XYZ file of C-alpha atoms in Angstrom:
348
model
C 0.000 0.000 0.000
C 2.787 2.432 0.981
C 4.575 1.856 -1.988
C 1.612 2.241 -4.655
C 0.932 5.802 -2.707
C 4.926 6.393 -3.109
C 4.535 5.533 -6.756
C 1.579 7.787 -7.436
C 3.722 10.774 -5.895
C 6.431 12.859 -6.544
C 8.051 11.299 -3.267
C 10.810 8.457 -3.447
C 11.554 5.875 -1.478
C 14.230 6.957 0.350
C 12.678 10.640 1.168
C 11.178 9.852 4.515
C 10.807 13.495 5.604
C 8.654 14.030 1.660
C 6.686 11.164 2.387
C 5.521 12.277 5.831
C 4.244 15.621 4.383
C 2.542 14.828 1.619
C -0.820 14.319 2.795
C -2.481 13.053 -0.523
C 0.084 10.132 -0.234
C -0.401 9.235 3.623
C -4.559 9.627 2.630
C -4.195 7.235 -0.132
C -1.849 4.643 2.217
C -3.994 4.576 4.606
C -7.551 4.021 2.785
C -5.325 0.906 1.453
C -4.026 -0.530 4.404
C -7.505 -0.034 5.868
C -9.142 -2.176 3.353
C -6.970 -4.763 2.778
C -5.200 -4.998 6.060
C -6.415 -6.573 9.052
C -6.822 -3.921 12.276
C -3.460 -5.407 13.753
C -1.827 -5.019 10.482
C -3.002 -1.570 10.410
C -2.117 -0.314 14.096
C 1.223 -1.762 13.451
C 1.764 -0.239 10.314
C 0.782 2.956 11.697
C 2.900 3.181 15.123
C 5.803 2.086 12.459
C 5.305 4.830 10.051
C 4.505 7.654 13.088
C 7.870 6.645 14.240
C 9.975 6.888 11.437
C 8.070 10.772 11.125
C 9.066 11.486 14.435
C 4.829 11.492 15.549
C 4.170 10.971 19.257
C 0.789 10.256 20.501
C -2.023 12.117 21.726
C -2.613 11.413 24.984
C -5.357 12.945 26.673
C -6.022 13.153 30.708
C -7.620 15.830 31.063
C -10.943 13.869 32.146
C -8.519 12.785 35.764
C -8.229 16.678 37.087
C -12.661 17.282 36.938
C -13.176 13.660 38.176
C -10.837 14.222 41.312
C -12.719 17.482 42.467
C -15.982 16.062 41.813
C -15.447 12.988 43.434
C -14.129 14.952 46.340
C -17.685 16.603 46.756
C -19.607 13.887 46.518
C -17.306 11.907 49.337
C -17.659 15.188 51.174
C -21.497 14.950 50.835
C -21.630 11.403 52.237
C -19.366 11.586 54.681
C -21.732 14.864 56.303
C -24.976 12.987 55.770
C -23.309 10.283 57.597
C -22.622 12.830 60.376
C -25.901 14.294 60.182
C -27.344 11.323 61.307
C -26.044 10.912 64.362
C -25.793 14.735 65.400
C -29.763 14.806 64.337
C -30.278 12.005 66.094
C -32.243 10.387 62.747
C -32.376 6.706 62.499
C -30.260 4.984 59.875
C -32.949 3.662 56.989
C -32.896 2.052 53.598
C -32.112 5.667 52.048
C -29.095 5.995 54.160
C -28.261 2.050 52.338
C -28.682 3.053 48.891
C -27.170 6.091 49.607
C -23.607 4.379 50.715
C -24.311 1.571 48.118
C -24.253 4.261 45.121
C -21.128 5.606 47.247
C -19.024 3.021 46.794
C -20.374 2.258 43.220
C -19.413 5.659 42.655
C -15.872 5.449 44.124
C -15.330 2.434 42.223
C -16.569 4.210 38.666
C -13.479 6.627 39.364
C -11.088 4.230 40.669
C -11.042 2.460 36.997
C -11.638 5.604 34.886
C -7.865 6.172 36.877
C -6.344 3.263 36.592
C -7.552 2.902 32.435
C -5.327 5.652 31.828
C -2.032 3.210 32.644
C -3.985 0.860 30.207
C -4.001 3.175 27.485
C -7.151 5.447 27.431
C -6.878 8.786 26.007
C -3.725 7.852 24.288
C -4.103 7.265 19.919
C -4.865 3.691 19.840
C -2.038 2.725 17.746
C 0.624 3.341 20.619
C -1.259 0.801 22.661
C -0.494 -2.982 22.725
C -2.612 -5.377 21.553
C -3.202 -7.134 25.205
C -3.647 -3.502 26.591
C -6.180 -3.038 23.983
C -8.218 -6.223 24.852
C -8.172 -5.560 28.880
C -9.109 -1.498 27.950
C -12.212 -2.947 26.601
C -13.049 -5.362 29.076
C -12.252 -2.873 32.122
C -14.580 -0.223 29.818
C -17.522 -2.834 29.576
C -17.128 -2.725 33.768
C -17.772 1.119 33.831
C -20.656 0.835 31.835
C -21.845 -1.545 34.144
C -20.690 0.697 37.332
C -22.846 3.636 35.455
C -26.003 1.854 35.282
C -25.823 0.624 38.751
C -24.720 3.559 40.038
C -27.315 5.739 38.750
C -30.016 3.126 40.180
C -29.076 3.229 43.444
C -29.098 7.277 43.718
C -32.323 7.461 42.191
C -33.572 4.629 44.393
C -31.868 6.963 47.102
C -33.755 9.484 46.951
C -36.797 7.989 46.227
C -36.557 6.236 49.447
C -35.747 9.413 50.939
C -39.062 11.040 49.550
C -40.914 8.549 51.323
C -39.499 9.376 54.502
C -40.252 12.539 54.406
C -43.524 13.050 52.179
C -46.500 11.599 54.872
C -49.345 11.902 52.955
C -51.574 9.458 51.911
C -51.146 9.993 47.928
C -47.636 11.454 48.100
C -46.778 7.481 49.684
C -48.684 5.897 46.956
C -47.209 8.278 44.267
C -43.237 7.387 45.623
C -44.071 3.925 45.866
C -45.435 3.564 41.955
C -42.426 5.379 41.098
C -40.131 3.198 43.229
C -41.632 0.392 41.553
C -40.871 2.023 37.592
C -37.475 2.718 38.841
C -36.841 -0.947 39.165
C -39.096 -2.087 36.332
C -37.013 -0.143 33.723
C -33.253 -0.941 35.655
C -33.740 -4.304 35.236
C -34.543 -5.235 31.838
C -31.622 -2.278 30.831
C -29.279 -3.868 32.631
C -30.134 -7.086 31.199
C -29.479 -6.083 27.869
C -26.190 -3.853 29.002
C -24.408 -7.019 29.855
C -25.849 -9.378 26.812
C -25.337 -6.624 24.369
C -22.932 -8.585 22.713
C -23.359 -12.289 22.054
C -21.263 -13.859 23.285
C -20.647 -11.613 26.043
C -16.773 -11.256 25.734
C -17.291 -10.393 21.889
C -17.740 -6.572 23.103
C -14.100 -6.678 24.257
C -12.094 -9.330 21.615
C -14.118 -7.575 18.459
C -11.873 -4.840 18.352
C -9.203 -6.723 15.718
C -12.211 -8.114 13.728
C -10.801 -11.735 14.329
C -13.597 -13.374 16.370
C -16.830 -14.138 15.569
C -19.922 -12.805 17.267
C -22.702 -9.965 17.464
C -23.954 -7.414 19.259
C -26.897 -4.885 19.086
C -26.478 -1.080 17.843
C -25.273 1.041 20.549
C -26.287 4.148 19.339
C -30.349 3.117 19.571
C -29.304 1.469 22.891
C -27.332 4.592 23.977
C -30.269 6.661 22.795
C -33.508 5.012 24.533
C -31.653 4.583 28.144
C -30.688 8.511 27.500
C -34.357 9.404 26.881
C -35.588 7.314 29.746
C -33.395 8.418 32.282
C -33.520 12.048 31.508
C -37.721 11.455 31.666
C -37.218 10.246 35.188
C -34.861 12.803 36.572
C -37.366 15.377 35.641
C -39.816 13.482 37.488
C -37.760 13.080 40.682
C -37.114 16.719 40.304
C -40.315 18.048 40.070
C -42.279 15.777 42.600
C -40.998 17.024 45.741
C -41.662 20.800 44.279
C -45.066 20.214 44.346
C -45.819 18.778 47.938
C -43.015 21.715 49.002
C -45.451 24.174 47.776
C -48.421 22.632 49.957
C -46.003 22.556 53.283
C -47.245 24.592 56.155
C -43.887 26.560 55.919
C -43.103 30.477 55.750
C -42.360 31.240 52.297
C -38.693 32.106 52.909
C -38.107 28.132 54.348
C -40.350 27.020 51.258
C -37.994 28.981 48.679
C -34.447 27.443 50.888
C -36.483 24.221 49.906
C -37.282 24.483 46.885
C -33.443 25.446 45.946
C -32.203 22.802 47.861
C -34.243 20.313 45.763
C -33.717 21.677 42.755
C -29.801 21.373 42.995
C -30.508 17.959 41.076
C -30.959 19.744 38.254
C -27.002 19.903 37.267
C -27.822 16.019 37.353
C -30.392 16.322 34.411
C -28.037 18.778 32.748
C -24.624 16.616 32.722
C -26.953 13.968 31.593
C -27.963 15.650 28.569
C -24.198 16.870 27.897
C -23.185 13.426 28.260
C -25.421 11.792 25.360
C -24.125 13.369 22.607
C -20.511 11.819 23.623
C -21.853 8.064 23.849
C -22.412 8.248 20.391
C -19.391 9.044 19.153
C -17.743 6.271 21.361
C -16.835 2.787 19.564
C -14.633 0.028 20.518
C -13.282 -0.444 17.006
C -12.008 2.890 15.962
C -8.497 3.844 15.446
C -8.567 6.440 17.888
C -8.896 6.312 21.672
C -9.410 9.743 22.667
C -13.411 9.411 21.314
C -13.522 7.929 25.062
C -12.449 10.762 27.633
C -15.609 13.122 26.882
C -17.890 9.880 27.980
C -15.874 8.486 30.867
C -15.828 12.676 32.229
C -19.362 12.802 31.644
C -20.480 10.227 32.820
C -18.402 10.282 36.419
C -19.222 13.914 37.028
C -23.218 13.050 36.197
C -22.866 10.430 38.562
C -20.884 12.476 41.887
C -23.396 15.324 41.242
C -26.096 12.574 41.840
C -24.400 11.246 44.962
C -23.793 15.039 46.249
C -27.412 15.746 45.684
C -29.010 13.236 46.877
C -27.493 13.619 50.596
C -27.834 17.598 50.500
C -31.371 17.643 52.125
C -29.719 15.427 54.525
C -26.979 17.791 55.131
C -29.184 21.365 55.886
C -30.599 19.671 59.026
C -27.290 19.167 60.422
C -26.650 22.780 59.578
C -29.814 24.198 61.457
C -28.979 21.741 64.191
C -25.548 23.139 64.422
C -26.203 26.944 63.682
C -28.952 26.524 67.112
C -26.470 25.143 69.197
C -24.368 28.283 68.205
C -26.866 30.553 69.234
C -27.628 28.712 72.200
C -24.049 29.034 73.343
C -22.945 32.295 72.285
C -26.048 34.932 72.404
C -26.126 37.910 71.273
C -25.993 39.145 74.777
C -22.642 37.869 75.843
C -24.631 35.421 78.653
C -24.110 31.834 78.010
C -27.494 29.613 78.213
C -27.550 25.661 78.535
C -29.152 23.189 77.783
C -29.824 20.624 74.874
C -32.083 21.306 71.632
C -34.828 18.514 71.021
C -33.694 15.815 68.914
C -34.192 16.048 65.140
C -37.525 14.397 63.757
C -37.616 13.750 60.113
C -40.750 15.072 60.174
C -39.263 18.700 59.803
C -37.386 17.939 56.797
């Protein structure tokens, strides 16, 4: 292929430096090698020929610097609801479970979208080796699974957390139905997340087109989990709006609320930011920087979950704190004692 491109040139054989500037005859070797080549063939002639050019690869991290301070927020949140807890004096319930659950799901999601970057991701896939290419895509079908679990259990977080706080008779029924759909639509989506690909471990070997097996079209996948999940954050958003409105509240505590709740919105927004990357994400192109935007995405949708689904649980502490303040250092200079009633989860 090279040398029908050098023939069909004004380059000769021995001109390296003319050959790695022309770019009609590096556009006509590679459409070549492409289609007559295997993929190994290809990556190897490439990382050959970028050498002898004196070409380094791209390599992209910039996804590690956002996912560290992110991640940082959201341990911060949990770590403070944790806290809240006890200085409230609120019992520990299945919120508080999901809650840690989607914690550690979450930690893990940015422990591998670290440690993939020693495997190779965000660097031009022809500088990887082939082994590192195969174990990329196996550790990659692992985050996807991370993401979907992860983003159950918040939801399911703060679902449970509605119903511990919303009393009323059609409010309950309301959170259960929608506890219900949550798990209704998880389940058969995970289902097909992990048998995308038939067999299974053809989502991580089909990268050098030399195994045999099928999988579905991501992009329709991609698309009708997007549309689904965006369809329920809106819900989750707007629900507790509405019974905020009805609480027997002054106005200013109702607006505090209302702010608080609506927080989750950033949620909805890095959601919608993140489906236009998912597309353009495949496990069989010849370039592995396509995969940063997604993996950033994705991990900063999912700590901005986790951080908003324990900041109700955080303002109680907050009041609770800011009264024992006051109750030790008045206005007046006199100290007063004494112990403020326990926290009821009632006055959420």
């Amino acid at each position: 292929c090279l040398g029908a491109a050098i023939a069909n040139s004004t380059c000769s054989l021995e001109d390296t430096a003319c050959q790695c500037s022309d770019a009609a005859l590096n556009n006509q070797a590679s459409g070549c090698i492409l289609a007559t080549c295997t993929v190994k063939e290809a990556l190897t002639t490439l990382n050959i020929t970028t050498a002898q050019c004196g070409v380094a690869p791209h390599v992209d991290h910039s996804h590690i610097p956002p996912l560290i301070a992110f991640i940082a927020l959201a341990a911060s949140a949990v770590v403070f609801r944790l806290i809240a807890r006890v200085v409230t004096k609120n019992h520990f319930w299945w919120d508080d479970l999901c809650n840690m659950l989607a914690a550690l799901t979450c930690f893990t999601f940015f422990g591998v979208s670290v440690y993939i970057t020693d495997l190779g991701i965000g660097t031009d896939i022809w500088a990887i080796s082939f082994d590192d290419l195969t174990t990329l895509n196996s550790v990659a079908f692992s985050i996807i699974i991370l993401y979907a679990t992860c983003r159950f259990l918040i939801r399911t977080s703060i679902i449970l957390f509605y119903i511990r706080i919303f009393r009323t008779t059609t409010a309950i029924r309301i959170l259960w139905a929608t506890f219900a759909l949550n798990i209704v639509v998880f389940v058969p989506f995970f289902w097909v997340t992990i048998f995308q690909c038939k067999p299974i471990e053809y989502f991580w070997l089909q990268w050098d087109g030399q195994h045999q097996g099928e999988c579905i079209d991501p992009n329709n996948f991609i698309l009708a989990s997007a549309v689904i999940d965006l369809v329920e954050d809106v819900w989750l958003l707007a629900l507790p709006l509405a019974y905020i409105v009805r609480l027997r509240l002054p106005w200013k505590q109702k607006w505090l609320a209302a702010v608080m709740f609506a927080v989750g919105i950033w949620t909805f927004v890095f959601s919608v930011i993140r489906v236009p990357t998912t597309t353009k994400f495949s496990v069989t192109a010849l370039t592995n920087t396509d995969s940063i935007p997604v993996i950033l995405w994705s991990g900063l949708e999912l700590d901005v979950g986790l951080f908003c689904a324990c900041l109700p649980t955080i303002y109680p502490l907050l009041r609770q704190l800011t009264s024992d303040v006051k109750k030790h250092c008045p206005r007046d200079g006199r100290s007063k004692t004494g112990h403020s009633a326990p926290y009821s989860s009632s006055s959420y």
